[in-house]
Each structure stands twice: as C-alpha cells, then as structure tokens.
Amino acid sequence: MTGSSATEEGDMDTDDAVVVAEVDRSGLVESRHHGSVAGIGADGTLALRVGAVARPMYPRSANKPAQAVAMVRAGLPLDGELLALAAASHSGEDFHRDGVRAILAEAGLDESALRNTPRRPIDPDAADADVRAGRGSSALAADCSGKHAAMLLTCVVNGWPTDDYRDPAHPLQRLVRETVGELAGEPVAHTGVDGCGAPVFAMTLDGLARTFGAIASAEPGSAECRVAEAVRAHPEFVSGTTRDEVPLIRGVTGLVVKSGAEGVLAAGLADGRAVAVKIDDGGARARTVVLAAALERLGVDVSALDGLRSVPVPGGGEPVGAVRASAAWS
C-alpha cells in the first residue's frame, strides 16, 4: 500500500518530534512527552502527520507482524494462537512458554536451538514464580522467543541452516527484509541489531503505518490476512493477559496492534486505516493514549477504550491527574 504525503490542516509535519502528550498533576503540567504520529486513511493516503514522520526509525518489535508475514509466505505452517505467538512480544506466562515449545517441537527442536537473548518474563507474577522456583533468565521465557521459534521452524521447512538464522545474510533474514520494505512501501533505510539479537529494519513512521494498514486490510487467504486474523483472535498470545494490546484489540473491531521497544506502537484496521506512534524519549507510558487519540482523529470509534485514553497520575494513593494526548494536535 502506498499513499500521498497530503496532510490535514492543523497537523504538525516537521523534521523534529513535537509535544504529543502531557502529564497533568493537580492542574499543573508536570512533564511533556515529545513524539511523532503518522496516520493512514482508508484510501491509502497519509491523513495525519505529527512530528518527524519521514525520519528513519526502528519499529523494534512492532515489525514482528511483518516478519511473521514473511515467514508465512515462506511456508511457516502455523495458524491461530501459535501464529499470534510468532508475531509476539509475549509476557513469559506459562501458556506462552508452552506455545513456544510446541512451535519448536513442530521443527523437531528444543529450546536449546533458540538464539534470542535470555531474559526473565515481562509478567511480574511469572517472573516471581521463576525466582521462587530458582529459575534464572532463559531464552524460552524472553519476550521474543515466539518469533525465534517460528524463524527456526521456517528454516527447517525450507531446508535452511538454523545455527546462523539471525545473520542478516541468511536466506530467512533477506526474505524478511524484502517483505518489510514491500509492506512499508519504501526501501529499508538501515539494518541494525534488535535487543533479541535478530536484525531490525528501519523505516519511516509513515512506512510503519502503511505496513499495518496493508496487513490489517489484506485479502482473505493471504499471508497478511492470516497474521491479522491470528492477532485479532489471540491478543493474549501477542502480548500477555495484563498488557495494553489485549483491551485495544478487543475494544476496537478489526484492530491489529503491536508495540515495540523505545516508545513505538502501531495499529491497523480492516478498512485500511492505520496509525503509528513513536515517543521520542523511548518511554511507554504515553504511547497508548497517543494511539487512541490518533485513532479518534481518523474517525475510529474509541468509546470502548476509555480506560486507555488517559493514564492516571497518583498522589497519596489517589488519582490527582493524568497522562493525556496533547490538545495541540489531538
């Protein structure tokens, strides 16, 4: 999907990030988050541009649905919850780990084949349980293990080597890079190393929004549609039972959502509308409220997201303010 660079009157299309969210405490703005927002209309044109939307950035784990599309095109034999897990930054809960083991078993492998960075679970209860059980960090519990297990399975299906599957020159990663650029509607700007050790492919925020619009609105039966359907049906596998992706996907019909490190969040709808957000300071607390405001700007009904449209600011154990999208653009 490609689009024009047209913007609506009042948008702030600049070379620099702008204030996209403010933190109010007791009636005084205490902090401000700078960032950028790109929005795609149902006709494929750029309908919302705030901040540095044309500057290359790393989508980080928001690239995972596109990576999953590449793997499905290459014959990845997964659907449903396990395909959602292939596109996930999961919380390390028991059902996530069981799902990763199932993907590895399909490949005839075990967790020793994983090359992602060992970590403790994101989910606090799961992390506490591991501590009590005397378990340390592991590749299986880390948030990217679903993607890495799917990469290994894709390699096995195609007869590709598995030891070096993270190498940018590996056939799998060359295919992923090609697919990421195709869905973004622009060439990959730069290749880096993600936190999990796999390649991460840079694009503009405009390109990330186009990616999610293309995946969410894809034709039935396509690799893109298979990924979108898996994410919509199993949001708890894409993130975790207590993370924001779950209420976002359940609250807006047809939404496909994926977060990324360093303040990235992107979403697409079945009619092609899509939003991508980057918070410049890399923090996560403002990205969901900014995404909700951007979806509303595009005419999406976000009434079911009232609990996500602002983040309470506590004082003395009670809410005394909130993190909200800046009125300057929202």
GROMACS .gro file of C-alpha atoms in nm:
model
  330
    1MET     CA    1   0.000   0.000   0.000
    2THR     CA    2   0.137   0.341  -0.094
    3GLY     CA    3  -0.001   0.685  -0.024
    4SER     CA    4   0.049   1.055  -0.088
    5SER     CA    5   0.209   1.297   0.153
    6ALA     CA    6  -0.105   1.505   0.194
    7THR     CA    7  -0.182   1.623   0.546
    8GLU     CA    8  -0.486   1.769   0.712
    9GLU     CA    9  -0.494   2.133   0.815
   10GLY     CA   10  -0.361   2.170   1.166
   11ASP     CA   11  -0.122   1.874   1.155
   12MET     CA   12   0.238   1.940   1.259
   13ASP     CA   13   0.455   1.779   0.993
   14THR     CA   14   0.809   1.877   1.093
   15ASP     CA   15   1.162   1.740   1.099
   16ASP     CA   16   1.150   1.718   1.478
   17ALA     CA   17   0.933   1.546   1.736
   18VAL     CA   18   0.664   1.763   1.894
   19VAL     CA   19   0.476   1.750   2.224
   20VAL     CA   20   0.227   1.468   2.176
   21ALA     CA   21   0.133   1.403   2.542
   22GLU     CA   22   0.128   1.597   2.867
   23VAL     CA   23   0.135   1.482   3.228
   24ASP     CA   24  -0.105   1.678   3.447
   25ARG     CA   25  -0.068   1.670   3.825
   26SER     CA   26  -0.323   1.864   4.030
   27GLY     CA   27  -0.395   2.103   3.744
   28LEU     CA   28  -0.033   2.176   3.651
   29VAL     CA   29   0.152   2.025   3.355
   30GLU     CA   30   0.440   1.842   3.521
   31SER     CA   31   0.602   1.671   3.221
   32ARG     CA   32   0.575   1.660   2.842
   33HIS     CA   33   0.643   1.374   2.603
   34HIS     CA   34   0.772   1.460   2.257
   35GLY     CA   35   0.700   1.224   1.973
   36SER     CA   36   0.560   1.170   1.626
   37VAL     CA   37   0.237   1.024   1.485
   38ALA     CA   38   0.153   0.901   1.135
   39GLY     CA   39  -0.198   0.809   1.023
   40ILE     CA   40  -0.322   0.644   0.703
   41GLY     CA   41  -0.675   0.695   0.575
   42ALA     CA   42  -0.893   0.421   0.430
   43ASP     CA   43  -0.800   0.546   0.082
   44GLY     CA   44  -0.430   0.481   0.150
   45THR     CA   45  -0.330   0.847   0.176
   46LEU     CA   46  -0.143   0.998   0.469
   47ALA     CA   47  -0.424   1.158   0.667
   48LEU     CA   48  -0.235   1.252   0.985
   49ARG     CA   49   0.127   1.363   1.020
   50VAL     CA   50   0.257   1.497   1.351
   51GLY     CA   51   0.628   1.541   1.411
   52ALA     CA   52   0.914   1.359   1.240
   53VAL     CA   53   0.713   1.103   1.044
   54ALA     CA   54   0.955   1.089   0.749
   55ARG     CA   55   1.272   1.029   0.951
   56PRO     CA   56   1.402   0.669   0.964
   57MET     CA   57   1.338   0.492   1.294
   58TYR     CA   58   1.345   0.139   1.429
   59PRO     CA   59   0.995  -0.008   1.475
   60ARG     CA   60   1.159  -0.264   1.704
   61SER     CA   61   0.904  -0.535   1.790
   62ALA     CA   62   0.629  -0.352   1.601
   63ASN     CA   63   0.796  -0.511   1.297
   64LYS     CA   64   0.700  -0.859   1.417
   65PRO     CA   65   0.369  -0.890   1.228
   66ALA     CA   66   0.556  -0.806   0.905
   67GLN     CA   67   0.826  -1.058   0.994
   68ALA     CA   68   0.554  -1.317   1.052
   69VAL     CA   69   0.406  -1.237   0.709
   70ALA     CA   70   0.745  -1.311   0.552
   71MET     CA   71   0.764  -1.644   0.733
   72VAL     CA   72   0.410  -1.746   0.634
   73ARG     CA   73   0.496  -1.667   0.273
   74ALA     CA   74   0.796  -1.897   0.313
   75GLY     CA   75   0.578  -2.183   0.432
   76LEU     CA   76   0.556  -2.137   0.809
   77PRO     CA   77   0.286  -2.396   0.895
   78LEU     CA   78   0.122  -2.210   1.183
   79ASP     CA   79  -0.219  -2.052   1.238
   80GLY     CA   80  -0.424  -1.936   1.533
   81GLU     CA   81  -0.257  -1.885   1.868
   82LEU     CA   82   0.082  -2.018   1.758
   83LEU     CA   83   0.094  -1.777   1.461
   84ALA     CA   84  -0.001  -1.496   1.700
   85LEU     CA   85   0.289  -1.608   1.918
   86ALA     CA   86   0.521  -1.587   1.615
   87ALA     CA   87   0.432  -1.215   1.597
   88ALA     CA   88   0.451  -1.163   1.972
   89SER     CA   89   0.643  -0.986   2.242
   90HIS     CA   90   0.495  -1.218   2.499
   91SER     CA   91   0.496  -1.184   2.877
   92GLY     CA   92   0.652  -1.521   2.954
   93GLU     CA   93   0.340  -1.668   3.112
   94ASP     CA   94   0.308  -2.045   3.120
   95PHE     CA   95   0.085  -2.064   2.813
   96HIS     CA   96   0.337  -1.855   2.616
   97ARG     CA   97   0.620  -2.090   2.703
   98ASP     CA   98   0.409  -2.394   2.624
   99GLY     CA   99   0.329  -2.242   2.285
  100VAL     CA  100   0.696  -2.178   2.207
  101ARG     CA  101   0.777  -2.537   2.298
  102ALA     CA  102   0.502  -2.652   2.060
  103ILE     CA  103   0.648  -2.447   1.773
  104LEU     CA  104   0.994  -2.587   1.841
  105ALA     CA  105   0.857  -2.941   1.858
  106GLU     CA  106   0.699  -2.891   1.514
  107ALA     CA  107   1.053  -2.820   1.393
  108GLY     CA  108   1.197  -3.119   1.574
  109LEU     CA  109   1.395  -2.888   1.803
  110ASP     CA  110   1.401  -2.787   2.167
  111GLU     CA  111   1.473  -2.459   2.345
  112SER     CA  112   1.850  -2.508   2.316
  113ALA     CA  113   1.813  -2.408   1.950
  114LEU     CA  114   1.685  -2.059   2.042
  115ARG     CA  115   1.938  -1.780   1.984
  116ASN     CA  116   1.739  -1.492   2.134
  117THR     CA  117   1.874  -1.305   2.438
  118PRO     CA  118   1.784  -1.480   2.768
  119ARG     CA  119   1.555  -1.273   2.993
  120ARG     CA  120   1.311  -1.310   3.277
  121PRO     CA  121   0.938  -1.291   3.195
  122ILE     CA  122   0.779  -0.950   3.150
  123ASP     CA  123   0.479  -1.062   3.354
  124PRO     CA  124   0.555  -0.987   3.723
  125ASP     CA  125   0.376  -1.294   3.855
  126ALA     CA  126   0.556  -1.521   3.609
  127ALA     CA  127   0.889  -1.360   3.697
  128ASP     CA  128   0.822  -1.402   4.070
  129ALA     CA  129   0.730  -1.767   4.016
  130ASP     CA  130   1.059  -1.824   3.837
  131VAL     CA  131   1.253  -1.664   4.122
  132ARG     CA  132   1.072  -1.881   4.377
  133ALA     CA  133   1.148  -2.190   4.168
  134GLY     CA  134   1.515  -2.096   4.141
  135ARG     CA  135   1.497  -2.041   3.764
  136GLY     CA  136   1.715  -1.772   3.610
  137SER     CA  137   1.681  -1.583   3.283
  138SER     CA  138   1.616  -1.801   2.980
  139ALA     CA  139   1.568  -1.772   2.607
  140LEU     CA  140   1.233  -1.952   2.641
  141ALA     CA  141   1.091  -1.701   2.893
  142ALA     CA  142   1.213  -1.397   2.695
  143ASP     CA  143   0.953  -1.196   2.507
  144CYS     CA  144   1.093  -1.269   2.158
  145SER     CA  145   1.109  -1.649   2.187
  146GLY     CA  146   0.791  -1.700   1.982
  147LYS     CA  147   0.938  -1.513   1.687
  148HIS     CA  148   1.267  -1.700   1.716
  149ALA     CA  149   1.095  -2.038   1.739
  150ALA     CA  150   0.894  -1.951   1.426
  151MET     CA  151   1.214  -1.845   1.250
  152LEU     CA  152   1.368  -2.183   1.332
  153LEU     CA  153   1.060  -2.367   1.204
  154THR     CA  154   1.065  -2.162   0.883
  155CYS     CA  155   1.429  -2.258   0.833
  156VAL     CA  156   1.356  -2.628   0.887
  157VAL     CA  157   1.062  -2.619   0.642
  158ASN     CA  158   1.287  -2.465   0.375
  159GLY     CA  159   1.599  -2.667   0.445
  160TRP     CA  160   1.790  -2.359   0.554
  161PRO     CA  161   2.060  -2.374   0.824
  162THR     CA  162   1.943  -2.300   1.177
  163ASP     CA  163   2.266  -2.213   1.358
  164ASP     CA  164   2.301  -1.871   1.191
  165TYR     CA  165   1.935  -1.782   1.135
  166ARG     CA  166   1.988  -1.435   1.291
  167ASP     CA  167   2.256  -1.338   1.036
  168PRO     CA  168   2.133  -1.057   0.806
  169ALA     CA  169   2.278  -1.252   0.513
  170HIS     CA  170   2.077  -1.566   0.597
  171PRO     CA  171   1.804  -1.651   0.339
  172LEU     CA  172   1.538  -1.603   0.606
  173GLN     CA  173   1.653  -1.255   0.702
  174ARG     CA  174   1.693  -1.149   0.339
  175LEU     CA  175   1.331  -1.254   0.281
  176VAL     CA  176   1.217  -1.069   0.595
  177ARG     CA  177   1.396  -0.750   0.486
  178GLU     CA  178   1.236  -0.769   0.140
  179THR     CA  179   0.889  -0.823   0.288
  180VAL     CA  180   0.927  -0.544   0.545
  181GLY     CA  181   1.019  -0.298   0.268
  182GLU     CA  182   0.733  -0.414   0.047
  183LEU     CA  183   0.468  -0.373   0.317
  184ALA     CA  184   0.609  -0.034   0.422
  185GLY     CA  185   0.603   0.089   0.062
  186GLU     CA  186   0.962   0.210   0.091
  187PRO     CA  187   1.313   0.062   0.097
  188VAL     CA  188   1.454  -0.045   0.432
  189ALA     CA  189   1.658   0.255   0.548
  190HIS     CA  190   1.903   0.074   0.773
  191THR     CA  191   1.964  -0.267   0.930
  192GLY     CA  192   2.054  -0.288   1.298
  193VAL     CA  193   2.058  -0.548   1.574
  194ASP     CA  194   1.744  -0.576   1.785
  195GLY     CA  195   1.751  -0.646   2.158
  196CYS     CA  196   1.690  -1.016   2.092
  197GLY     CA  197   1.987  -1.037   1.853
  198ALA     CA  198   1.785  -1.066   1.530
  199PRO     CA  199   1.808  -0.797   1.262
  200VAL     CA  200   1.584  -0.493   1.299
  201PHE     CA  201   1.492  -0.299   0.987
  202ALA     CA  202   1.449   0.079   0.996
  203MET     CA  203   1.174   0.268   0.813
  204THR     CA  204   0.982   0.591   0.847
  205LEU     CA  205   0.684   0.622   1.078
  206ASP     CA  206   0.476   0.674   0.762
  207GLY     CA  207   0.607   0.338   0.642
  208LEU     CA  208   0.516   0.166   0.967
  209ALA     CA  209   0.160   0.297   0.941
  210ARG     CA  210   0.140   0.172   0.581
  211THR     CA  211   0.263  -0.168   0.699
  212PHE     CA  212  -0.019  -0.204   0.949
  213GLY     CA  213  -0.277  -0.077   0.703
  214ALA     CA  214  -0.161  -0.336   0.450
  215ILE     CA  215  -0.167  -0.625   0.698
  216ALA     CA  216  -0.499  -0.535   0.859
  217SER     CA  217  -0.682  -0.485   0.528
  218ALA     CA  218  -0.532  -0.777   0.333
  219GLU     CA  219  -0.734  -1.011   0.114
  220PRO     CA  220  -0.865  -1.332   0.277
  221GLY     CA  221  -0.627  -1.622   0.242
  222SER     CA  222  -0.317  -1.407   0.204
  223ALA     CA  223  -0.023  -1.436   0.440
  224GLU     CA  224  -0.102  -1.087   0.568
  225CYS     CA  225  -0.463  -1.180   0.643
  226ARG     CA  226  -0.358  -1.499   0.823
  227VAL     CA  227  -0.133  -1.297   1.052
  228ALA     CA  228  -0.401  -1.032   1.109
  229GLU     CA  229  -0.664  -1.294   1.193
  230ALA     CA  230  -0.430  -1.465   1.440
  231VAL     CA  231  -0.350  -1.138   1.617
  232ARG     CA  232  -0.716  -1.036   1.639
  233ALA     CA  233  -0.830  -1.374   1.767
  234HIS     CA  234  -0.549  -1.426   2.020
  235PRO     CA  235  -0.430  -1.091   2.157
  236GLU     CA  236  -0.318  -1.250   2.484
  237PHE     CA  237  -0.064  -1.452   2.283
  238VAL     CA  238   0.064  -1.137   2.110
  239SER     CA  239   0.145  -0.972   2.443
  240GLY     CA  240   0.006  -1.102   2.772
  241THR     CA  241  -0.305  -1.118   2.985
  242THR     CA  242  -0.241  -0.780   3.152
  243ARG     CA  243  -0.089  -0.577   2.866
  244ASP     CA  244  -0.248  -0.296   2.662
  245GLU     CA  245  -0.270  -0.484   2.331
  246VAL     CA  246  -0.547  -0.706   2.470
  247PRO     CA  247  -0.803  -0.432   2.555
  248LEU     CA  248  -0.706  -0.237   2.242
  249ILE     CA  249  -0.776  -0.531   2.010
  250ARG     CA  250  -1.091  -0.634   2.196
  251GLY     CA  251  -1.216  -0.277   2.221
  252VAL     CA  252  -1.196  -0.182   1.851
  253THR     CA  253  -1.342  -0.424   1.598
  254GLY     CA  254  -1.089  -0.536   1.338
  255LEU     CA  255  -0.787  -0.376   1.503
  256VAL     CA  256  -0.439  -0.526   1.467
  257VAL     CA  257  -0.196  -0.381   1.724
  258LYS     CA  258   0.169  -0.437   1.809
  259SER     CA  259   0.401  -0.250   2.043
  260GLY     CA  260   0.775  -0.205   2.012
  261ALA     CA  261   1.053  -0.100   2.245
  262GLU     CA  262   1.157   0.265   2.270
  263GLY     CA  263   0.805   0.403   2.270
  264VAL     CA  264   0.669   0.251   1.947
  265LEU     CA  265   0.307   0.140   1.896
  266ALA     CA  266   0.120   0.075   1.571
  267ALA     CA  267  -0.228  -0.035   1.472
  268GLY     CA  268  -0.428  -0.108   1.159
  269LEU     CA  269  -0.796  -0.161   1.076
  270ALA     CA  270  -0.968  -0.385   0.825
  271ASP     CA  271  -1.065  -0.085   0.609
  272GLY     CA  272  -0.700   0.020   0.570
  273ARG     CA  273  -0.686   0.297   0.828
  274ALA     CA  274  -0.372   0.276   1.037
  275VAL     CA  275  -0.166   0.466   1.295
  276ALA     CA  276   0.197   0.451   1.405
  277VAL     CA  277   0.334   0.628   1.714
  278LYS     CA  278   0.690   0.692   1.829
  279ILE     CA  279   0.759   0.854   2.167
  280ASP     CA  280   1.095   1.025   2.142
  281ASP     CA  281   1.215   0.957   2.496
  282GLY     CA  282   1.160   0.584   2.446
  283GLY     CA  283   0.914   0.555   2.733
  284ALA     CA  284   0.595   0.353   2.709
  285ARG     CA  285   0.350   0.540   2.932
  286ALA     CA  286   0.233   0.792   2.668
  287ARG     CA  287   0.215   0.575   2.358
  288THR     CA  288  -0.126   0.414   2.418
  289VAL     CA  289  -0.302   0.743   2.495
  290VAL     CA  290  -0.146   0.898   2.185
  291LEU     CA  291  -0.251   0.600   1.972
  292ALA     CA  292  -0.610   0.622   2.098
  293ALA     CA  293  -0.621   0.995   2.021
  294ALA     CA  294  -0.482   0.934   1.671
  295LEU     CA  295  -0.739   0.662   1.600
  296GLU     CA  296  -1.012   0.902   1.707
  297ARG     CA  297  -0.869   1.166   1.471
  298LEU     CA  298  -0.909   0.914   1.190
  299GLY     CA  299  -1.275   0.866   1.277
  300VAL     CA  300  -1.243   0.539   1.466
  301ASP     CA  301  -1.492   0.475   1.746
  302VAL     CA  302  -1.271   0.451   2.056
  303SER     CA  303  -1.550   0.474   2.313
  304ALA     CA  304  -1.458   0.128   2.444
  305LEU     CA  305  -1.106   0.249   2.519
  306ASP     CA  306  -1.193   0.496   2.795
  307GLY     CA  307  -0.955   0.322   3.034
  308LEU     CA  308  -0.668   0.361   2.786
  309ARG     CA  309  -0.725   0.715   2.662
  310SER     CA  310  -0.556   0.857   2.970
  311VAL     CA  311  -0.322   0.714   3.232
  312PRO     CA  312  -0.395   0.816   3.594
  313VAL     CA  313  -0.128   1.011   3.782
  314PRO     CA  314  -0.139   0.909   4.152
  315GLY     CA  315  -0.089   1.125   4.458
  316GLY     CA  316  -0.134   0.991   4.808
  317GLY     CA  317  -0.276   0.674   4.666
  318GLU     CA  318  -0.549   0.857   4.471
  319PRO     CA  319  -0.566   0.986   4.111
  320VAL     CA  320  -0.471   1.354   4.103
  321GLY     CA  321  -0.413   1.396   3.731
  322ALA     CA  322  -0.349   1.204   3.412
  323VAL     CA  323  -0.125   1.147   3.112
  324ARG     CA  324  -0.321   1.272   2.813
  325ALA     CA  325  -0.265   1.336   2.445
  326SER     CA  326  -0.170   1.697   2.383
  327ALA     CA  327  -0.460   1.918   2.279
  328ALA     CA  328  -0.228   2.089   2.027
  329TRP     CA  329  -0.278   1.806   1.778
  330SER     CA  330  -0.539   1.562   1.910
   0.00000   0.00000   0.00000
